[in-house]
Amino acid sequence: MNLFRKLFGAKPVQSTVRDDHEAQSAKSLSDASPRRSAIATGAPTPFQQLANERNAAATTGGAIAAEWSWRGGTSGCWIPEHEARNGRVYAVRGNWAEEKGFMTAGDGYTDEITGPLEEDECRCMYVYLYALRNVPDAMVTAAGKESLARARSLIEADRRRRSDASSK
Ligand SMILES: [Zn+2]
């Protein structure tokens, strides 16, 4: 009954402590909220915040893949798996090139691994790739290669047209 009153705002707030308890039980009844799981995993560190911002900007900017850059050295990352990831290219899931059937995941997807800076002792970063021509050959499908070749021949034809025009 308390829960019912709480949900419909009929009960005046008496004690914040008790209120919190009720809020918790209300949440566990209505399944975990995203906010609650964020609290459970802790607030992001400044580095994690930075990584999240970079990731959001790259995704908005149309990044199709990300190359892992391992940062060894005195102030670097000493996680062995991260050193092994150096230079590997991970696809951004659902990107435009993948949707057109132009590329495959290659070494996997960025959402399948813990990202750079996600672990406290990590100082790695992603170099985001935005163009199909910058993605490793092995990740580009036959259709993707065809599309790249078509684009190249269009550019070449355009270049030839312009040099013809200027020589007249
Ligand atoms: Zn690292």
CSV table of C-alpha atoms in Angstrom, one decimal, residues 36-141:
chain,number,residue,atom,x,y,z
A,36,ARG,CA,20.8,2.5,-10.6
A,37,SER,CA,23.3,0.3,-12.6
A,38,ALA,CA,25.4,3.5,-13.2
A,39,ILE,CA,25.6,3.9,-9.4
A,40,ALA,CA,26.4,0.3,-8.9
A,41,THR,CA,29.4,0.4,-11.3
A,42,GLY,CA,30.6,3.8,-9.9
A,43,ALA,CA,31.0,7.2,-11.4
A,44,PRO,CA,33.3,7.4,-14.4
A,45,THR,CA,36.8,8.6,-13.7
A,46,PRO,CA,38.0,11.7,-15.7
A,47,PHE,CA,39.8,9.4,-18.1
A,48,GLN,CA,36.7,7.3,-18.6
A,49,GLN,CA,34.7,10.5,-19.1
A,50,LEU,CA,37.1,11.6,-21.8
A,51,ALA,CA,36.9,8.2,-23.5
A,52,ASN,CA,33.1,8.4,-23.4
A,53,GLU,CA,33.1,11.8,-24.9
A,54,ARG,CA,35.5,10.8,-27.6
A,55,ASN,CA,33.4,7.7,-28.4
A,56,ALA,CA,30.2,9.8,-28.6
A,57,ALA,CA,31.8,12.3,-30.9
A,58,ALA,CA,33.2,9.7,-33.1
A,59,THR,CA,29.9,7.8,-33.3
A,60,THR,CA,28.0,11.0,-34.1
A,61,GLY,CA,30.7,11.9,-36.7
A,62,GLY,CA,30.1,8.6,-38.5
A,63,ALA,CA,33.1,6.5,-37.4
A,64,ILE,CA,33.0,3.1,-39.0
A,65,ALA,CA,35.9,1.5,-37.1
A,66,ALA,CA,38.5,2.2,-34.4
A,67,GLU,CA,42.1,1.2,-34.3
A,68,TRP,CA,43.4,0.3,-30.9
A,69,SER,CA,46.5,2.3,-30.0
A,70,TRP,CA,48.4,0.9,-27.0
A,71,ARG,CA,50.2,3.3,-24.9
A,72,GLY,CA,53.3,1.7,-23.4
A,73,GLY,CA,56.1,3.5,-21.6
A,74,THR,CA,56.6,5.0,-18.2
A,75,SER,CA,53.1,6.5,-18.0
A,76,GLY,CA,51.6,3.9,-20.1
A,77,CYS,CA,49.3,0.9,-20.0
A,78,TRP,CA,50.7,-2.4,-18.8
A,79,ILE,CA,47.7,-4.6,-19.4
A,80,PRO,CA,49.1,-7.4,-21.6
A,81,GLU,CA,45.9,-7.9,-23.6
A,82,HIS,CA,46.0,-4.2,-24.5
A,83,GLU,CA,49.5,-4.5,-25.8
A,84,ALA,CA,48.3,-7.5,-27.9
A,85,ARG,CA,45.4,-5.3,-29.2
A,86,ASN,CA,47.8,-2.6,-30.6
A,87,GLY,CA,46.9,-1.9,-34.2
A,88,ARG,CA,43.8,-4.1,-34.2
A,89,VAL,CA,40.8,-2.6,-35.9
A,90,TYR,CA,37.4,-3.0,-34.4
A,91,ALA,CA,34.2,-2.2,-36.2
A,92,VAL,CA,31.6,0.2,-34.9
A,93,ARG,CA,28.4,-1.9,-34.8
A,94,GLY,CA,25.7,-0.8,-37.2
A,95,ASN,CA,27.8,1.7,-39.1
A,96,TRP,CA,26.8,2.8,-42.6
A,97,ALA,CA,29.4,0.8,-44.4
A,98,GLU,CA,28.4,-2.3,-42.6
A,99,GLU,CA,24.7,-1.7,-43.3
A,100,LYS,CA,25.6,-1.4,-47.0
A,101,GLY,CA,27.4,-4.7,-46.8
A,102,PHE,CA,30.8,-3.0,-47.5
A,103,MET,CA,32.6,-4.2,-44.5
A,104,THR,CA,32.8,-7.0,-41.9
A,105,ALA,CA,33.8,-6.9,-38.2
A,106,GLY,CA,37.4,-8.0,-38.7
A,107,ASP,CA,38.9,-8.2,-35.2
A,108,GLY,CA,35.4,-7.8,-33.7
A,109,TYR,CA,33.2,-4.9,-32.6
A,110,THR,CA,34.1,-2.1,-30.2
A,111,ASP,CA,31.2,-3.0,-28.0
A,112,GLU,CA,32.6,-6.5,-27.5
A,113,ILE,CA,35.6,-5.4,-25.5
A,114,THR,CA,36.3,-3.0,-22.7
A,115,GLY,CA,37.2,0.3,-24.3
A,116,PRO,CA,40.4,2.3,-23.9
A,117,LEU,CA,40.6,4.0,-20.4
A,118,GLU,CA,37.7,1.9,-19.1
A,119,GLU,CA,40.0,0.1,-16.8
A,120,ASP,CA,41.7,2.3,-14.2
A,121,GLU,CA,45.3,1.4,-15.2
A,122,CYS,CA,44.7,1.8,-18.9
A,123,ARG,CA,46.1,4.7,-21.0
A,124,CYS,CA,45.3,3.3,-24.5
A,125,MET,CA,43.2,5.1,-27.1
A,126,TYR,CA,41.2,4.5,-30.2
A,127,VAL,CA,42.1,6.1,-33.5
A,128,TYR,CA,38.7,6.4,-35.2
A,129,LEU,CA,38.4,5.6,-38.9
A,130,TYR,CA,35.7,7.3,-40.9
A,131,ALA,CA,36.3,6.2,-44.5
A,132,LEU,CA,36.1,2.8,-46.0
A,133,ARG,CA,39.4,3.3,-47.8
A,134,ASN,CA,41.2,3.6,-44.4
A,135,VAL,CA,39.8,0.3,-43.1
A,136,PRO,CA,42.2,-2.7,-43.4
A,137,ASP,CA,41.6,-4.6,-46.7
A,138,ALA,CA,40.7,-7.8,-44.8
A,139,MET,CA,37.6,-6.1,-43.4
A,140,VAL,CA,36.4,-4.7,-46.7
A,141,THR,CA,34.0,-7.0,-48.5
